[in-house]
Amino acid sequence: LAKTTQPISMDSYEGQEVNITCSHNNIATNDYITWYQQFPSQGPRFIIQGYKTKVTNEVASLFIPADRKSSTLSLPRVSLSDTAVYYCLVGGLTDKLIFGTGTRLQVFP
Amino acid sequence: GAVVSQHPSWVICKSGTSVKIECRSLDFQATTMFWYRQFPKQSLMLMATSNEGSKATYEQGVEKDKFLINHASLTLSTLTVTSAHPEDSSFYICSASGTSGTLTDTQYFGPGTRLTVL
């Protein structure tokens, strides 16, 4: 299973764009990249998933370079409610997922 | 779509008793379910993987006789913490993966169950 490395924490202000980068140098050919958001005392919430290039949905964008050794989650115009822990995971679609430390995002007014 | 529920959301029990936690996929068939444990300020730790109709696969260091997992149907998995002790107090989270309509096979998580053992 690919190991992921993310910044431990990030700070931002409301209205700014936040980019969280995840390194996964040992990603396998059949691995997908999935990002989850977790609030305290809640289960992780699916944000976005991709395999290569760029994926966009109503809440975020995911940028994956050609070598797929890293990925960047982009949150446009964050608000206070985006304060949470964000996890980057890689693996096959139905494989077990090994969580890393995640990135604790703090959004200030 | 892709809703996973857990019951109960919290439970308090006495040391030595057993506690059962249910995980249900409400709008899709979950071919695989996973159980995690999370201690305060820490990341999720995978405990076991279960496939419908077969025995669960436990991660190294997880006692299979203490944490009994049953995945009897494509929408229900249960985790039973047997003879619970205070050190078993934690936040237990399940996830489910499967396919429903336009959903891809990915993992969707339940809301978690807070277990406190006195």
Short mmCIF file of N, CA and C in Angstrom, two decimals, chain A residues 8-105:
data_model
loop_
_atom_site.label_atom_id
_atom_site.label_comp_id
_atom_site.label_asym_id
_atom_site.label_seq_id
_atom_site.Cartn_x
_atom_site.Cartn_y
_atom_site.Cartn_z
N ILE A 8 1.31 18.58 8.24
CA ILE A 8 0.56 18.30 9.46
C ILE A 8 -0.58 19.29 9.64
N SER A 9 -0.30 20.55 9.33
CA SER A 9 -1.32 21.57 9.53
C SER A 9 -1.16 22.70 8.53
N MET A 10 -2.26 23.43 8.33
CA MET A 10 -2.27 24.61 7.47
C MET A 10 -3.27 25.61 8.04
N ASP A 11 -2.95 26.88 7.85
CA ASP A 11 -3.86 27.95 8.26
C ASP A 11 -4.28 28.73 7.04
N SER A 12 -5.50 29.23 7.07
CA SER A 12 -5.98 30.06 5.98
C SER A 12 -7.02 31.03 6.52
N TYR A 13 -7.45 31.94 5.67
CA TYR A 13 -8.50 32.88 6.03
C TYR A 13 -9.71 32.65 5.13
N GLU A 14 -10.82 33.03 5.63
CA GLU A 14 -12.05 32.88 4.86
C GLU A 14 -11.92 33.53 3.48
N GLY A 15 -12.46 32.89 2.49
CA GLY A 15 -12.45 33.44 1.14
C GLY A 15 -11.23 33.10 0.32
N GLN A 16 -10.20 32.57 0.97
CA GLN A 16 -8.99 32.22 0.23
C GLN A 16 -9.10 30.83 -0.38
N GLU A 17 -8.26 30.57 -1.35
CA GLU A 17 -8.14 29.24 -1.93
C GLU A 17 -7.06 28.49 -1.15
N VAL A 18 -7.36 27.25 -0.84
CA VAL A 18 -6.41 26.43 -0.09
C VAL A 18 -6.00 25.24 -0.95
N ASN A 19 -4.71 25.03 -1.02
CA ASN A 19 -4.18 23.88 -1.75
C ASN A 19 -3.39 23.00 -0.80
N ILE A 20 -3.79 21.76 -0.71
CA ILE A 20 -3.10 20.79 0.16
C ILE A 20 -2.47 19.74 -0.73
N THR A 21 -1.16 19.61 -0.62
CA THR A 21 -0.44 18.66 -1.46
C THR A 21 -0.10 17.40 -0.69
N CYS A 22 -0.21 16.29 -1.38
CA CYS A 22 0.05 14.98 -0.80
C CYS A 22 1.08 14.27 -1.68
N SER A 23 2.09 13.70 -1.04
CA SER A 23 3.09 12.92 -1.78
C SER A 23 2.81 11.44 -1.63
N HIS A 24 2.89 10.73 -2.74
CA HIS A 24 2.69 9.28 -2.72
C HIS A 24 3.60 8.66 -3.77
N ASN A 25 4.89 8.63 -3.44
CA ASN A 25 5.91 8.22 -4.41
C ASN A 25 5.77 6.79 -4.89
N ASN A 26 5.20 5.93 -4.05
CA ASN A 26 5.13 4.51 -4.40
C ASN A 26 3.76 4.10 -4.91
N ILE A 27 3.01 5.02 -5.47
CA ILE A 27 1.67 4.70 -5.94
C ILE A 27 1.73 3.63 -7.02
N ALA A 28 0.81 2.68 -6.95
CA ALA A 28 0.78 1.58 -7.90
C ALA A 28 -0.14 1.92 -9.09
N THR A 29 0.03 1.17 -10.14
CA THR A 29 -0.69 1.43 -11.39
C THR A 29 -2.21 1.44 -11.20
N ASN A 30 -2.72 0.56 -10.36
CA ASN A 30 -4.17 0.48 -10.19
C ASN A 30 -4.69 1.28 -9.00
N ASP A 31 -3.84 2.09 -8.42
CA ASP A 31 -4.25 2.91 -7.26
C ASP A 31 -4.98 4.17 -7.70
N TYR A 32 -6.02 4.50 -6.98
CA TYR A 32 -6.70 5.77 -7.12
C TYR A 32 -6.31 6.67 -5.94
N ILE A 33 -6.53 7.95 -6.10
CA ILE A 33 -6.24 8.92 -5.04
C ILE A 33 -7.58 9.48 -4.54
N THR A 34 -7.79 9.36 -3.25
CA THR A 34 -9.05 9.79 -2.67
C THR A 34 -8.79 10.72 -1.49
N TRP A 35 -9.56 11.76 -1.41
CA TRP A 35 -9.45 12.71 -0.30
C TRP A 35 -10.73 12.67 0.53
N TYR A 36 -10.52 12.70 1.84
CA TYR A 36 -11.63 12.73 2.78
C TYR A 36 -11.47 13.91 3.73
N GLN A 37 -12.59 14.38 4.25
CA GLN A 37 -12.64 15.45 5.24
C GLN A 37 -13.23 14.86 6.52
N GLN A 38 -12.62 15.20 7.65
CA GLN A 38 -13.18 14.71 8.90
C GLN A 38 -13.31 15.83 9.92
N PHE A 39 -14.51 15.94 10.48
CA PHE A 39 -14.76 16.85 11.60
C PHE A 39 -14.66 16.05 12.89
N PRO A 40 -14.42 16.70 14.01
CA PRO A 40 -14.31 15.99 15.28
C PRO A 40 -15.54 15.15 15.58
N SER A 41 -15.31 13.95 16.03
CA SER A 41 -16.37 13.00 16.42
C SER A 41 -17.32 12.66 15.28
N GLN A 42 -16.82 12.71 14.06
CA GLN A 42 -17.61 12.28 12.91
C GLN A 42 -16.77 11.36 12.04
N GLY A 43 -17.43 10.56 11.21
CA GLY A 43 -16.70 9.74 10.27
C GLY A 43 -16.20 10.58 9.11
N PRO A 44 -15.14 10.13 8.44
CA PRO A 44 -14.63 10.88 7.28
C PRO A 44 -15.68 11.01 6.19
N ARG A 45 -15.66 12.15 5.54
CA ARG A 45 -16.61 12.42 4.45
C ARG A 45 -15.86 12.46 3.15
N PHE A 46 -16.33 11.71 2.16
CA PHE A 46 -15.71 11.68 0.84
C PHE A 46 -15.75 13.06 0.20
N ILE A 47 -14.59 13.51 -0.31
CA ILE A 47 -14.55 14.80 -1.00
C ILE A 47 -14.42 14.59 -2.50
N ILE A 48 -13.36 13.88 -2.90
CA ILE A 48 -13.08 13.77 -4.31
C ILE A 48 -12.14 12.59 -4.55
N GLN A 49 -12.20 12.05 -5.74
CA GLN A 49 -11.35 10.92 -6.09
C GLN A 49 -10.89 11.08 -7.54
N GLY A 50 -9.65 10.68 -7.80
CA GLY A 50 -9.15 10.75 -9.16
C GLY A 50 -8.08 9.73 -9.45
N TYR A 51 -7.79 9.58 -10.72
CA TYR A 51 -6.72 8.66 -11.13
C TYR A 51 -5.57 9.43 -11.79
N LYS A 52 -5.90 10.35 -12.66
CA LYS A 52 -4.87 11.18 -13.30
C LYS A 52 -5.48 12.50 -13.76
N THR A 53 -4.66 13.42 -14.12
CA THR A 53 -4.98 14.78 -14.58
C THR A 53 -5.80 15.54 -13.54
N LYS A 54 -6.91 16.08 -13.95
CA LYS A 54 -7.68 16.95 -13.06
C LYS A 54 -9.12 16.45 -12.93
N VAL A 55 -9.60 16.50 -11.71
CA VAL A 55 -10.99 16.16 -11.43
C VAL A 55 -11.60 17.32 -10.65
N THR A 56 -12.80 17.69 -11.00
CA THR A 56 -13.47 18.79 -10.30
C THR A 56 -14.90 18.37 -9.97
N ASN A 57 -15.31 18.71 -8.74
CA ASN A 57 -16.73 18.54 -8.40
C ASN A 57 -17.22 19.82 -7.75
N GLU A 58 -18.37 19.77 -7.13
CA GLU A 58 -18.97 20.99 -6.61
C GLU A 58 -18.24 21.55 -5.40
N VAL A 59 -17.37 20.79 -4.78
CA VAL A 59 -16.71 21.29 -3.57
C VAL A 59 -15.21 21.44 -3.71
N ALA A 60 -14.58 20.75 -4.64
CA ALA A 60 -13.13 20.77 -4.70
C ALA A 60 -12.62 20.38 -6.08
N SER A 61 -11.32 20.60 -6.26
CA SER A 61 -10.63 20.11 -7.46
C SER A 61 -9.45 19.28 -7.00
N LEU A 62 -9.11 18.32 -7.81
CA LEU A 62 -7.97 17.45 -7.52
C LEU A 62 -7.06 17.47 -8.74
N PHE A 63 -5.81 17.86 -8.49
CA PHE A 63 -4.82 17.93 -9.55
C PHE A 63 -3.80 16.81 -9.37
N ILE A 64 -3.60 16.05 -10.42
CA ILE A 64 -2.68 14.92 -10.37
C ILE A 64 -1.73 15.03 -11.55
N PRO A 65 -0.41 15.18 -11.29
CA PRO A 65 0.54 15.29 -12.39
C PRO A 65 0.70 13.95 -13.12
N ALA A 66 1.37 14.01 -14.22
CA ALA A 66 1.49 12.82 -15.08
C ALA A 66 2.16 11.64 -14.36
N ASP A 67 3.14 11.92 -13.50
CA ASP A 67 3.83 10.82 -12.83
C ASP A 67 3.03 10.26 -11.65
N ARG A 68 1.97 10.94 -11.28
CA ARG A 68 1.04 10.52 -10.19
C ARG A 68 1.72 10.32 -8.85
N LYS A 69 2.89 10.88 -8.67
CA LYS A 69 3.60 10.72 -7.39
C LYS A 69 3.15 11.73 -6.35
N SER A 70 2.29 12.62 -6.74
CA SER A 70 1.73 13.57 -5.79
C SER A 70 0.34 13.97 -6.27
N SER A 71 -0.37 14.65 -5.42
CA SER A 71 -1.67 15.18 -5.82
C SER A 71 -1.95 16.42 -4.96
N THR A 72 -2.79 17.30 -5.48
CA THR A 72 -3.11 18.52 -4.75
C THR A 72 -4.62 18.70 -4.69
N LEU A 73 -5.11 18.80 -3.49
CA LEU A 73 -6.53 19.10 -3.27
C LEU A 73 -6.67 20.61 -3.21
N SER A 74 -7.56 21.14 -4.01
CA SER A 74 -7.78 22.58 -4.03
C SER A 74 -9.20 22.88 -3.54
N LEU A 75 -9.26 23.70 -2.49
CA LEU A 75 -10.56 24.12 -1.95
C LEU A 75 -10.73 25.60 -2.26
N PRO A 76 -11.68 25.94 -3.12
CA PRO A 76 -11.85 27.35 -3.49
C PRO A 76 -12.61 28.12 -2.42
N ARG A 77 -12.16 29.31 -2.10
CA ARG A 77 -12.90 30.20 -1.21
C ARG A 77 -13.38 29.49 0.05
N VAL A 78 -12.44 29.11 0.90
CA VAL A 78 -12.80 28.38 2.11
C VAL A 78 -13.60 29.26 3.07
N SER A 79 -14.39 28.59 3.89
CA SER A 79 -15.14 29.26 4.94
C SER A 79 -14.78 28.62 6.28
N LEU A 80 -15.27 29.21 7.35
CA LEU A 80 -14.96 28.68 8.68
C LEU A 80 -15.36 27.22 8.81
N SER A 81 -16.42 26.83 8.12
CA SER A 81 -16.91 25.45 8.21
C SER A 81 -16.01 24.44 7.51
N ASP A 82 -15.00 24.92 6.82
CA ASP A 82 -14.03 24.02 6.19
C ASP A 82 -12.91 23.64 7.14
N THR A 83 -12.91 24.19 8.33
CA THR A 83 -11.93 23.81 9.35
C THR A 83 -12.15 22.34 9.70
N ALA A 84 -11.15 21.52 9.42
CA ALA A 84 -11.29 20.07 9.58
C ALA A 84 -9.94 19.43 9.32
N VAL A 85 -9.90 18.11 9.42
CA VAL A 85 -8.72 17.34 9.04
C VAL A 85 -8.98 16.74 7.67
N TYR A 86 -8.01 16.86 6.79
CA TYR A 86 -8.14 16.35 5.43
C TYR A 86 -7.13 15.21 5.23
N TYR A 87 -7.64 14.10 4.75
CA TYR A 87 -6.81 12.92 4.55
C TYR A 87 -6.70 12.61 3.06
N CYS A 88 -5.48 12.30 2.66
CA CYS A 88 -5.20 11.83 1.30
C CYS A 88 -4.91 10.34 1.40
N LEU A 89 -5.59 9.54 0.58
CA LEU A 89 -5.34 8.10 0.61
C LEU A 89 -5.19 7.58 -0.80
N VAL A 90 -4.35 6.58 -0.96
CA VAL A 90 -4.20 5.93 -2.25
C VAL A 90 -4.43 4.43 -2.09
N GLY A 91 -5.02 3.86 -3.12
CA GLY A 91 -5.29 2.43 -3.10
C GLY A 91 -6.26 2.06 -4.20
N GLY A 92 -6.44 0.75 -4.38
CA GLY A 92 -7.44 0.29 -5.32
C GLY A 92 -8.83 0.66 -4.82
N LEU A 93 -9.78 0.68 -5.70
CA LEU A 93 -11.11 1.17 -5.35
C LEU A 93 -11.76 0.41 -4.21
N THR A 94 -11.48 -0.86 -4.08
CA THR A 94 -12.08 -1.62 -2.99
C THR A 94 -11.04 -2.13 -2.01
N ASP A 95 -9.82 -1.60 -2.12
CA ASP A 95 -8.75 -2.03 -1.21
C ASP A 95 -8.92 -1.40 0.16
N LYS A 96 -8.26 -1.99 1.15
CA LYS A 96 -8.23 -1.34 2.46
C LYS A 96 -7.41 -0.06 2.35
N LEU A 97 -7.77 0.92 3.14
CA LEU A 97 -7.10 2.21 3.13
C LEU A 97 -6.34 2.40 4.43
N ILE A 98 -5.11 2.82 4.32
CA ILE A 98 -4.29 3.09 5.49
C ILE A 98 -4.17 4.60 5.64
N PHE A 99 -4.73 5.10 6.74
CA PHE A 99 -4.74 6.53 6.96
C PHE A 99 -3.40 7.03 7.49
N GLY A 100 -2.95 8.15 6.93
CA GLY A 100 -1.79 8.83 7.48
C GLY A 100 -2.23 9.83 8.52
N THR A 101 -1.40 10.79 8.78
CA THR A 101 -1.69 11.77 9.84
C THR A 101 -2.74 12.78 9.43
N GLY A 102 -2.90 13.00 8.11
CA GLY A 102 -3.84 14.00 7.66
C GLY A 102 -3.30 15.41 7.82
N THR A 103 -4.01 16.38 7.27
CA THR A 103 -3.66 17.79 7.39
C THR A 103 -4.77 18.51 8.13
N ARG A 104 -4.40 19.13 9.21
CA ARG A 104 -5.38 19.88 10.01
C ARG A 104 -5.46 21.30 9.46
N LEU A 105 -6.57 21.62 8.80
CA LEU A 105 -6.78 22.95 8.24
C LEU A 105 -7.56 23.81 9.21
#
